[in-house]
Coordinates of N, CA and C in Angstrom, one line a residue:
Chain A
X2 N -19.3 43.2 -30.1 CA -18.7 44.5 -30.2 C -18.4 45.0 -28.9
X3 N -17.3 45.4 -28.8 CA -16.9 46.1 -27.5 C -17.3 47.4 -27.3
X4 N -18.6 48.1 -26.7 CA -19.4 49.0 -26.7 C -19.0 49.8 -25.3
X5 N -19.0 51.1 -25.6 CA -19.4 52.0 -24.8 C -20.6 52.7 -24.6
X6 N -21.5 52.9 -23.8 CA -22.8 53.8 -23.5 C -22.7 54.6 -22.3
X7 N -23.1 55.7 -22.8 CA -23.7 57.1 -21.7 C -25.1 56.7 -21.8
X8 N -25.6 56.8 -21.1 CA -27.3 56.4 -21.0 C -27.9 58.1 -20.7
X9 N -27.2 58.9 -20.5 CA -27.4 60.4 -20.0 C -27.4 61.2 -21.3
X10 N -27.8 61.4 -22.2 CA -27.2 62.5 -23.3 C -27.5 63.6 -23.2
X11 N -28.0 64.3 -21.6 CA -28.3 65.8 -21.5 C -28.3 65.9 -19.7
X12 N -27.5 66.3 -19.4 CA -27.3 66.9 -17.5 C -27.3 68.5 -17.1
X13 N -27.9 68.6 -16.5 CA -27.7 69.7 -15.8 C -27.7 70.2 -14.0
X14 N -26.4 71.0 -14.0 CA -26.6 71.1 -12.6 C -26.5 72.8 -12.1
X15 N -26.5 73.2 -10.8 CA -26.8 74.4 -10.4 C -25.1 74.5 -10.4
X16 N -24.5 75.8 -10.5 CA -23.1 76.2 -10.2 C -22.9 75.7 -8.9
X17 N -21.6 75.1 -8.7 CA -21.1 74.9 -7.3 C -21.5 73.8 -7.0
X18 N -22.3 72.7 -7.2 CA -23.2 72.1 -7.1 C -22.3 70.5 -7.6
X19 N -22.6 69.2 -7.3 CA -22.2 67.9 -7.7 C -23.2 67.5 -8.6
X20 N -22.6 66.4 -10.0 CA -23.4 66.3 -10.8 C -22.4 64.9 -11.0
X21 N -22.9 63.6 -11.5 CA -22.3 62.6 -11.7 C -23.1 62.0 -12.9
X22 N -21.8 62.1 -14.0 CA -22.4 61.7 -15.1 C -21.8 59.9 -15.2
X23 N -23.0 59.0 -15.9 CA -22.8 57.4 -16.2 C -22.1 57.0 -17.0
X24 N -21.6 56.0 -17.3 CA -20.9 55.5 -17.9 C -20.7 53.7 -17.7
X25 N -21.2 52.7 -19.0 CA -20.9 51.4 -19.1 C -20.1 51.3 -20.1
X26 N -19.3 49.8 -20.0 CA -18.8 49.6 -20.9 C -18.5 48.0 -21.3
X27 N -18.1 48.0 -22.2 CA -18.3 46.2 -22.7 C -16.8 45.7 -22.7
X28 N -16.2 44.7 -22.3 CA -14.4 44.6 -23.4 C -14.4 43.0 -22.6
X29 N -13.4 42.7 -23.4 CA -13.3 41.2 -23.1 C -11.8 41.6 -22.7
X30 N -10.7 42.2 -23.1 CA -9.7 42.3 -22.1 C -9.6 42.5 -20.5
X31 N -8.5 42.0 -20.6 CA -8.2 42.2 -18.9 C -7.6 43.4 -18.1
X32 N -6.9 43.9 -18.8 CA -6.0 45.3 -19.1 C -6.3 46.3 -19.9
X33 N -6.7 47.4 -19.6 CA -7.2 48.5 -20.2 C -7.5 49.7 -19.5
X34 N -7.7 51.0 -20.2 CA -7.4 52.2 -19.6 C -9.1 52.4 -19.6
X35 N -9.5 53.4 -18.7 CA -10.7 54.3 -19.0 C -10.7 55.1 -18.8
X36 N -11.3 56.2 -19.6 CA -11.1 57.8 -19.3 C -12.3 58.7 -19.8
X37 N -12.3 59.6 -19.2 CA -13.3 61.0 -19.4 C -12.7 62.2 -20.3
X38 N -13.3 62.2 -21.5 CA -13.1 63.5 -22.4 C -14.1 64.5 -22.1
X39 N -13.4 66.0 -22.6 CA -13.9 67.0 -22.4 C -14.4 68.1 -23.3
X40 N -15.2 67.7 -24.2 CA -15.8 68.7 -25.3 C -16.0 70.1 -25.3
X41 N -15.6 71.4 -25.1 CA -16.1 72.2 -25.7 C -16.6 72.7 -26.4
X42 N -17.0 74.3 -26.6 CA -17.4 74.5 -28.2 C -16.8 74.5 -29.1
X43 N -15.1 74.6 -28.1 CA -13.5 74.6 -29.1 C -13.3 73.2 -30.1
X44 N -14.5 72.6 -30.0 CA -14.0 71.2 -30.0 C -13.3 70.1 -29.9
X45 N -12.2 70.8 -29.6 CA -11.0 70.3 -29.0 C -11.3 68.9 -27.5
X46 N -11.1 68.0 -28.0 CA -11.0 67.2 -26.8 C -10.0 66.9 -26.0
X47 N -10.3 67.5 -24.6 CA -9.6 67.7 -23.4 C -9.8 66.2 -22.7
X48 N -8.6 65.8 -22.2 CA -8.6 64.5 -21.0 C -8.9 65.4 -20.0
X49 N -10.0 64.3 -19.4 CA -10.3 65.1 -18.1 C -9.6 64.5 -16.8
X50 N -9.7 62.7 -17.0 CA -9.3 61.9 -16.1 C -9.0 60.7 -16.5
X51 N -8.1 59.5 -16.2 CA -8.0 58.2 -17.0 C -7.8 57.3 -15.8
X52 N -8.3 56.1 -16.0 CA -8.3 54.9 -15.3 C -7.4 53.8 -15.2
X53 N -7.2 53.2 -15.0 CA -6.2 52.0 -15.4 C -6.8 51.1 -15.1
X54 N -7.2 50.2 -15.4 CA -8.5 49.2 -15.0 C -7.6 48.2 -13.8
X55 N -6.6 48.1 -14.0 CA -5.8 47.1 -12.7 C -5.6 47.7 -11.9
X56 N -5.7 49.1 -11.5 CA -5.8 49.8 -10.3 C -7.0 49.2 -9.3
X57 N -7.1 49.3 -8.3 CA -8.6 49.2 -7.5 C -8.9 50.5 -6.8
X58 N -7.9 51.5 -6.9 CA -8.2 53.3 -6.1 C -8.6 53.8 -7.6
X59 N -10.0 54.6 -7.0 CA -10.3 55.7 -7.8 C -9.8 56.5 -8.4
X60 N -9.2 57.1 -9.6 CA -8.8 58.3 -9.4 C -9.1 59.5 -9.5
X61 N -8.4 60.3 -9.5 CA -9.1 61.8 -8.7 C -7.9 62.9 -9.1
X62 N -8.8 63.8 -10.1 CA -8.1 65.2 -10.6 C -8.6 66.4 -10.1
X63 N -8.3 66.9 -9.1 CA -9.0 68.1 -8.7 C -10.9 67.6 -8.1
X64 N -11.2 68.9 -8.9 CA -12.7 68.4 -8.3 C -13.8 67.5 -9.3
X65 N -12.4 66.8 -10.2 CA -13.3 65.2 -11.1 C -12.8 64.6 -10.2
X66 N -13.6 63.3 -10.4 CA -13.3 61.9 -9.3 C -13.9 60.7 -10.5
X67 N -13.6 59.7 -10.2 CA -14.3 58.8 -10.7 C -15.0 57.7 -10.0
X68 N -15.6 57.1 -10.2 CA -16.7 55.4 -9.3 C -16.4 54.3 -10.3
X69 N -15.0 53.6 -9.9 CA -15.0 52.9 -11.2 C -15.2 51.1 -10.9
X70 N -16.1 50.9 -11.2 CA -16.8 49.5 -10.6 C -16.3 48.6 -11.6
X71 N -15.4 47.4 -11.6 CA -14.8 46.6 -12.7 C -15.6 45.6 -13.0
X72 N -16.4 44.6 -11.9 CA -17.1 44.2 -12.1 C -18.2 44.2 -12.8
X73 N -19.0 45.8 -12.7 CA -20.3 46.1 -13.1 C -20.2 46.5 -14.3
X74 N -18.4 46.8 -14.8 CA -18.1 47.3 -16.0 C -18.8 48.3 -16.4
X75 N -18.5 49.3 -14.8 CA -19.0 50.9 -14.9 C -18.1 51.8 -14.2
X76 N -18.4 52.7 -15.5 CA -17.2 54.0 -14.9 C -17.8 55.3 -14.6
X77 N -18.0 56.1 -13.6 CA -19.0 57.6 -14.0 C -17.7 58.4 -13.2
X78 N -18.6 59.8 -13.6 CA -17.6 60.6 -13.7 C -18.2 61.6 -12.5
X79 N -17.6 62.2 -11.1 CA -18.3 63.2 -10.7 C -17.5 64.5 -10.5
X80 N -18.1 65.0 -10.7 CA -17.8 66.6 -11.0 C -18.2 67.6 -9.4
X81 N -17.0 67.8 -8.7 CA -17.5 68.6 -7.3 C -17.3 69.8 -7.6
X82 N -18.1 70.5 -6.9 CA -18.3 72.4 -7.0 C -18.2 72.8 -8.7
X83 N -19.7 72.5 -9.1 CA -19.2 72.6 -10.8 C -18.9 74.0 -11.3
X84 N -18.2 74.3 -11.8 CA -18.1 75.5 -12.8 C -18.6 76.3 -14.2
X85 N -18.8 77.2 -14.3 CA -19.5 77.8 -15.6 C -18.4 77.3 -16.8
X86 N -17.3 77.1 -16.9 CA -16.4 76.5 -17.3 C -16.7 75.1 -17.5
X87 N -16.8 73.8 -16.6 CA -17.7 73.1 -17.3 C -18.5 72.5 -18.2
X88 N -19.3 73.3 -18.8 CA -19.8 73.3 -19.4 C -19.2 72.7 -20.3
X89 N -19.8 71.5 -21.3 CA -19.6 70.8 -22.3 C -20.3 69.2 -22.9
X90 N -19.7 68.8 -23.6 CA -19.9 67.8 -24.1 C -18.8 66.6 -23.1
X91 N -19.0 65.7 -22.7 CA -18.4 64.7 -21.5 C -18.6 63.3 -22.7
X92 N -17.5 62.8 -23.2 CA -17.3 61.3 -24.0 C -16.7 60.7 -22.3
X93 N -17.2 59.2 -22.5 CA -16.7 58.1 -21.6 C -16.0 57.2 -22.8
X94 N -15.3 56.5 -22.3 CA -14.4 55.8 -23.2 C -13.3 54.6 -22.6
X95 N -13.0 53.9 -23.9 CA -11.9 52.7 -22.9 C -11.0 52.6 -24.2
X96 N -9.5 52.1 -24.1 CA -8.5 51.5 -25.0 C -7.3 52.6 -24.7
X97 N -6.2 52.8 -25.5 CA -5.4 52.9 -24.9 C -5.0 54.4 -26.2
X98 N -4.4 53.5 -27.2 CA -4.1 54.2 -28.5 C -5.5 54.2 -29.4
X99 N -5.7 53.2 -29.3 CA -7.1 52.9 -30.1 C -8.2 53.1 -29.4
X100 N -9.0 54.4 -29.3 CA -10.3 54.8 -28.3 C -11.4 54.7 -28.9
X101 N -12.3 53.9 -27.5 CA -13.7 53.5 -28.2 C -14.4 54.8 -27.9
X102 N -15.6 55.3 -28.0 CA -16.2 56.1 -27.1 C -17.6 56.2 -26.7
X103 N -18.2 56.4 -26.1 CA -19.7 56.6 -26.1 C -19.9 57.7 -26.8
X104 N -21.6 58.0 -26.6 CA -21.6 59.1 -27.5 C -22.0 60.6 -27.1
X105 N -22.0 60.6 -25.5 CA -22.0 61.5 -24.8 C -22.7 62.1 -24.0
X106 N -22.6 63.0 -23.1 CA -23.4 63.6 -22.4 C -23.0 65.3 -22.6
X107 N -24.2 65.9 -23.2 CA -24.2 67.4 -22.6 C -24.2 67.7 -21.3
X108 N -23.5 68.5 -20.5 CA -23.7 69.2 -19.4 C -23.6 70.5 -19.5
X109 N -24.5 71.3 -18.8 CA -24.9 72.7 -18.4 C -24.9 72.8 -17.1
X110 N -24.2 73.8 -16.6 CA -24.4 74.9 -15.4 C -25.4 75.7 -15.5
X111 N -25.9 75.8 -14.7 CA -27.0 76.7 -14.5 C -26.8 77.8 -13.4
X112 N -26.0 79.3 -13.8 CA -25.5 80.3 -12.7 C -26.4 80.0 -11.6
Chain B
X19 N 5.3 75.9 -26.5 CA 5.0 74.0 -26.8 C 3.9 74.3 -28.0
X20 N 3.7 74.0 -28.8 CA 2.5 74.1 -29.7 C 2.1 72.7 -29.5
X21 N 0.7 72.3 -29.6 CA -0.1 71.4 -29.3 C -0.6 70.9 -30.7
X22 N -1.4 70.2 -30.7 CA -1.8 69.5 -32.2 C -2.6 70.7 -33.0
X23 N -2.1 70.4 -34.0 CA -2.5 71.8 -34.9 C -3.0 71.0 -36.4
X24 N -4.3 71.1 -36.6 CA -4.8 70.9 -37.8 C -5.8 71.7 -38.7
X25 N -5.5 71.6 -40.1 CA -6.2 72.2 -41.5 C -6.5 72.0 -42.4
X26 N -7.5 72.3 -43.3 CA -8.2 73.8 -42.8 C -9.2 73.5 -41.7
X27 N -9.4 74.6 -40.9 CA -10.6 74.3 -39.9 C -11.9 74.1 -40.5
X28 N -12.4 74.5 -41.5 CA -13.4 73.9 -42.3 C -13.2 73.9 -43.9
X29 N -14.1 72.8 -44.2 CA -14.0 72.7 -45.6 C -15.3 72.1 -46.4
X30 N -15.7 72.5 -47.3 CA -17.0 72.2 -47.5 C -16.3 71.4 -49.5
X31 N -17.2 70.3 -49.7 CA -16.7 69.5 -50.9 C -17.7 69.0 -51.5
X32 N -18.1 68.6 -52.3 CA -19.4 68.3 -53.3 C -19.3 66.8 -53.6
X33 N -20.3 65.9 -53.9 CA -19.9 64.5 -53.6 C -19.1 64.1 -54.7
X34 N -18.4 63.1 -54.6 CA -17.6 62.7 -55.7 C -16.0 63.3 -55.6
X35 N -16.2 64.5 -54.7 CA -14.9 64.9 -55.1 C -13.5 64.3 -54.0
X36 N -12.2 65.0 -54.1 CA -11.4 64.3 -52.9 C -11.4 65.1 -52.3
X37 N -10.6 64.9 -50.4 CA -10.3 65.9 -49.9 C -9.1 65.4 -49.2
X38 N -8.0 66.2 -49.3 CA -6.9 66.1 -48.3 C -6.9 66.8 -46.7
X39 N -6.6 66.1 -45.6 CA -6.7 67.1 -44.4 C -5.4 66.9 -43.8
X40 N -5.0 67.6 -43.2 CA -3.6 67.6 -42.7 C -3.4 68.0 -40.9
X41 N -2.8 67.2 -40.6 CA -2.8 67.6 -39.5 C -0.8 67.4 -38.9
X42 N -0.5 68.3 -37.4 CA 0.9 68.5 -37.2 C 1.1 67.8 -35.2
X43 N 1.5 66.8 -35.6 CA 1.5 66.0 -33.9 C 2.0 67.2 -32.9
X44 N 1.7 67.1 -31.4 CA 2.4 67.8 -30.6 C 3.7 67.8 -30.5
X45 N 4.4 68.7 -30.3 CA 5.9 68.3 -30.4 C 6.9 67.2 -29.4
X46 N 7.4 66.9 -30.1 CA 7.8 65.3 -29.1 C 7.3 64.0 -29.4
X47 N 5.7 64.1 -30.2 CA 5.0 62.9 -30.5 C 5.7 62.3 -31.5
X48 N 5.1 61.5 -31.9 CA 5.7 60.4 -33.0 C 4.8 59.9 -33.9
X49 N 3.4 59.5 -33.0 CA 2.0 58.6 -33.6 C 1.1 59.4 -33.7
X50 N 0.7 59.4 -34.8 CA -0.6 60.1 -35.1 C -1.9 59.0 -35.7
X51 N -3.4 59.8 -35.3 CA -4.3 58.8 -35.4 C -5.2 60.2 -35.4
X52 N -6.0 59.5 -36.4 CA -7.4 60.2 -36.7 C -8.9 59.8 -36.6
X53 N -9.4 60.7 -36.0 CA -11.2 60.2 -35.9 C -12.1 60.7 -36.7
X54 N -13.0 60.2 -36.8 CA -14.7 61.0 -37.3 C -15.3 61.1 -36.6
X55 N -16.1 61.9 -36.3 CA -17.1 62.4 -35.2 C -18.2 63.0 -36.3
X56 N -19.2 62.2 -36.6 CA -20.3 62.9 -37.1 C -21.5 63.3 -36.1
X57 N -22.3 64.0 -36.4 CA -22.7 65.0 -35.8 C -23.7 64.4 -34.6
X58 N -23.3 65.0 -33.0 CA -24.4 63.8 -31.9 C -23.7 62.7 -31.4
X59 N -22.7 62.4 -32.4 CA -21.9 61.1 -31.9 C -20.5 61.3 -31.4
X60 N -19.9 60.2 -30.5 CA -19.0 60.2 -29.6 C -17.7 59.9 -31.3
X61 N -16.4 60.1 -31.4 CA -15.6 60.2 -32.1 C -15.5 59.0 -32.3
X62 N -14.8 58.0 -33.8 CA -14.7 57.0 -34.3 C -13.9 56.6 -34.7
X63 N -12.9 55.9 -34.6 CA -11.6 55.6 -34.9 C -10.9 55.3 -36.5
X64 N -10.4 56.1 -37.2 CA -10.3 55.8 -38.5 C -9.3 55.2 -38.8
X65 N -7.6 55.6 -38.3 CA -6.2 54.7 -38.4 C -5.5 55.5 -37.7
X66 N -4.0 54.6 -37.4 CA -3.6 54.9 -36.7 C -1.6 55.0 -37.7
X67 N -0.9 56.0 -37.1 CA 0.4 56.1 -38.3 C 1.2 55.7 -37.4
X68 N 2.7 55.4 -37.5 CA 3.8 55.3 -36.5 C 5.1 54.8 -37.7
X69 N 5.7 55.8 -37.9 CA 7.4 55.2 -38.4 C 6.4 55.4 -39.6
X70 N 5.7 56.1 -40.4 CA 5.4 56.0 -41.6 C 4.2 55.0 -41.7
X71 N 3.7 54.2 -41.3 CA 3.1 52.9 -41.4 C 2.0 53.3 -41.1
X72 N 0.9 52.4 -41.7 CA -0.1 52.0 -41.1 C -0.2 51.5 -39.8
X73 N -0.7 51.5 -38.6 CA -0.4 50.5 -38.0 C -1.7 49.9 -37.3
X74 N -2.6 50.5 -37.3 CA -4.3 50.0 -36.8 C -5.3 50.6 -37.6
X75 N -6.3 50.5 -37.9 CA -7.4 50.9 -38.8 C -8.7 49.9 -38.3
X76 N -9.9 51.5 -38.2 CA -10.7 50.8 -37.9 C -11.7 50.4 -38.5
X77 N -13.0 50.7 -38.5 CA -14.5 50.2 -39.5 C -14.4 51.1 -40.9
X78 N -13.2 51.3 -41.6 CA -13.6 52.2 -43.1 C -13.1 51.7 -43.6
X79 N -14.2 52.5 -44.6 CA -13.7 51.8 -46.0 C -12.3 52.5 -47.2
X80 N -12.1 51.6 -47.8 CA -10.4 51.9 -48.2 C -10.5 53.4 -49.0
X81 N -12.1 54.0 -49.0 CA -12.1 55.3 -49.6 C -11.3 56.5 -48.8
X82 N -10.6 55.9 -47.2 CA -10.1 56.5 -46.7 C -8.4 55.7 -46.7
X83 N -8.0 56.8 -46.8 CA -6.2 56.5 -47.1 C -5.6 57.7 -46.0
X84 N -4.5 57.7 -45.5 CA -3.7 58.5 -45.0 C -2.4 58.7 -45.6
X85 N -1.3 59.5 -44.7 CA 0.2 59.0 -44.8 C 0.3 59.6 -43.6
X86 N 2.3 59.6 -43.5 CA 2.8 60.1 -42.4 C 4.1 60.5 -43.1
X87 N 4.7 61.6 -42.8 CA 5.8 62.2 -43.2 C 6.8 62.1 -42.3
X88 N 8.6 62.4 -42.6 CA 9.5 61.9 -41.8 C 9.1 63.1 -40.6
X89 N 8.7 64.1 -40.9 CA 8.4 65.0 -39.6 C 7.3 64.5 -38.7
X90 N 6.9 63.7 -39.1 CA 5.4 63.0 -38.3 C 4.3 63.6 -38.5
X91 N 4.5 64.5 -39.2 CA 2.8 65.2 -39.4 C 2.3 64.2 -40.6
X92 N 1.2 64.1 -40.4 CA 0.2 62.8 -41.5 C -1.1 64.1 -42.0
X93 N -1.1 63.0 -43.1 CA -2.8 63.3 -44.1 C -3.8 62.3 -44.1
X94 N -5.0 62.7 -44.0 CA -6.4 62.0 -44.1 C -6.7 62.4 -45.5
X95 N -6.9 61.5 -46.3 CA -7.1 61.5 -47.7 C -9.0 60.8 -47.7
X96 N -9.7 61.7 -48.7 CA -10.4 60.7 -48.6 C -11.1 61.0 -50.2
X97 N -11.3 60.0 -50.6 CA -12.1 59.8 -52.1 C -13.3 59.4 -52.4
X98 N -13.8 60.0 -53.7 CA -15.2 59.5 -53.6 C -16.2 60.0 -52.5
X99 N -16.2 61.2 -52.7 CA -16.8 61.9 -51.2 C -18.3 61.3 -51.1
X100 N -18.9 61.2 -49.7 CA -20.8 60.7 -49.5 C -20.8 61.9 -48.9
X101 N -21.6 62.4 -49.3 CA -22.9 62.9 -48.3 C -23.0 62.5 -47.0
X102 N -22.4 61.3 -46.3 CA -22.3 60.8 -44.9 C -20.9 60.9 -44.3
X103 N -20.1 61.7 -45.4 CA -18.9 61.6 -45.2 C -18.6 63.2 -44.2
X104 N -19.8 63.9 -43.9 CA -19.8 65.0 -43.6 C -20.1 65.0 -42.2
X105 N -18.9 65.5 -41.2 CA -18.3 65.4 -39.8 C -17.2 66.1 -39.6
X106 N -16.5 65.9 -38.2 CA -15.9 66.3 -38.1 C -14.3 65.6 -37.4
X107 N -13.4 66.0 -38.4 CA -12.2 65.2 -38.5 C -11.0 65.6 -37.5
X108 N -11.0 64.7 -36.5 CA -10.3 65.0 -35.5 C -8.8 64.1 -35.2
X109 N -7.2 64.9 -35.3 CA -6.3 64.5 -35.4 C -5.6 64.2 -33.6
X110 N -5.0 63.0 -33.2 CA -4.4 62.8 -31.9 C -3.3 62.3 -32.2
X111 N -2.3 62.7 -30.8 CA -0.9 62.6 -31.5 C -0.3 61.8 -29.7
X112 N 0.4 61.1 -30.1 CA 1.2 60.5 -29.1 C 2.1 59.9 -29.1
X113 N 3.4 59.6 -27.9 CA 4.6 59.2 -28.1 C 4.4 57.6 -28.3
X114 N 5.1 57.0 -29.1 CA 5.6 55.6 -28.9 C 4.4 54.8 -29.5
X115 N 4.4 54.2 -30.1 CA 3.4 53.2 -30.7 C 3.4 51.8 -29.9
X116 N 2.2 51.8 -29.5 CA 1.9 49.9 -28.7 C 2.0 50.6 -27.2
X117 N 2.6 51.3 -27.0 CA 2.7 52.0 -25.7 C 1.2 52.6 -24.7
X118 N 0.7 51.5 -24.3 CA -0.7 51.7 -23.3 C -0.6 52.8 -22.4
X119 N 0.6 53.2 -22.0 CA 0.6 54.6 -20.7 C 0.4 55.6 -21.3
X120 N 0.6 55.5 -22.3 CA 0.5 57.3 -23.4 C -0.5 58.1 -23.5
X121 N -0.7 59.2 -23.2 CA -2.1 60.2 -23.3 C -2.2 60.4 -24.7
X122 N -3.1 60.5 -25.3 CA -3.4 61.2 -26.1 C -4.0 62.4 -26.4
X123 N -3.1 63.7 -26.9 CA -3.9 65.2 -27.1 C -4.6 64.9 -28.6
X124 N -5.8 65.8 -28.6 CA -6.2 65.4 -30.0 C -5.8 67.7 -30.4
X125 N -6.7 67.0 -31.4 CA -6.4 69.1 -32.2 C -7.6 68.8 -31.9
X126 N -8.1 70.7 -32.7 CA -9.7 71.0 -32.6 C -10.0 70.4 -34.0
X127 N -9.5 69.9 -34.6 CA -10.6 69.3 -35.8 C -10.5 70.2 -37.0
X128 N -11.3 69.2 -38.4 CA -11.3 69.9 -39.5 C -12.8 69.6 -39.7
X129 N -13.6 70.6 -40.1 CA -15.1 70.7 -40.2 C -15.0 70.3 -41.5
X130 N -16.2 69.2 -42.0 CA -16.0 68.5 -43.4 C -17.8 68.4 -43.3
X131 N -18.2 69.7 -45.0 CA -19.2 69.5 -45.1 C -19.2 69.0 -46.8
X132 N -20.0 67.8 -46.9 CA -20.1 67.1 -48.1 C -21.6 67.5 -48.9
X133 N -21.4 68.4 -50.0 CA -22.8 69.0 -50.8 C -23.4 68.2 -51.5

């Protein structure tokens, strides 16, 4: 089975503060996307950031970044100067149209 | 721009019974695909529409049916309601089918409680 795991299901960091949430993942392709979703209470899931796995540069949306290790078949997500906004539910995930996903990490700010 | 819009935002059904949920792609999309997200868990891939069609489906069972209309908006049908059928139903919409560069927006979902 081609698996995703958050090994983190609850984070918390101080406002302003860096927090780096984990992320593995399993796939026998060679080509594939990875990305960070963004839960609210809206429920709505927000893209936060996406990967391209044949890339070798990190990418980087404002103050998300990713550490995306291909070999280790690990992707995490870091979050600089975090915000009260923040706050949410974080899915890790891989595929393109068809998305796998872990099952998540809570994150809290703490003013 | 309206964004993915789906209904009802909640719906509560007693077992055995059906439910229709409907959801309306972002404007410009074409593909629509629906998840389950039961409660704690990361969202789960149910099928995927394009041109009318099926075009991928994942771990369910055939008690889940869809469609897709010429306007592109689709329905999640589902029969024979469980008690485990109770989550929440999340619609994503994106251009071009088979198309790996494509983002997908999802909606906020349809709350599905099964009595």
């Amino acid at each position: 089975a081609q698996t995703v795991t958050q090994s983190q299901p609850e984070m918390s960091v101080q406002e302003a503060e860096t927090v780096t949430l984990s992320c593995t993942y399993d796939t026998s392709e060679s080509d594939y996307y990875l990305f960070w979703y963004k839960q609210p209470p809206s429920r709505q899931m927000i893209l936060v950031i996406r990967q391209e796995a044949y890339k070798q540069q990190n990418a980087t949306e404002n103050r998300f970044s990713v550490n995306f290790q291909k070999a280790a078949k690990s992707f995490s997500l870091k979050i600089s100067d975090s915000q009260l906004g923040d706050a949410a539910m974080y899915f890790c995930g891989r595929g393109a149209q068809k998305l796998v996903f872990g099952q998540g990490t809570r994150l809290t700010i703490n003013p | 721009d309206a964004g993915v819009t789906q209904s009802p935002t909640h719906l509560i059904k007693t077992r055995g019974q059906q439910v229709t949920l409907r959801c309306s792609p972002k404007s410009g999309h074409d593909t629509v695909s629906w998840y389950q997200q039961a409660l704690g868990q990361g969202p789960q891939f149910i099928f995927q529409y394009y041109e009318e069609e099926e075009r991928q489906r994942g771990n369910f069972p055939d008690r889940f049916s869809g469609h897709q209309f010429p306007n592109y908006s689709s329905e999640l049908n589902v029969n024979a309601l469980l008690l485990g059928d109770s989550a929440l139903y999340l619609c994503a919409s994106s251009f071009g089918w088979g198309s790996t560069n494509e983002k997908l927006f999802f909606g906020s979902g349809t709350q599905l409680s099964v009595l």
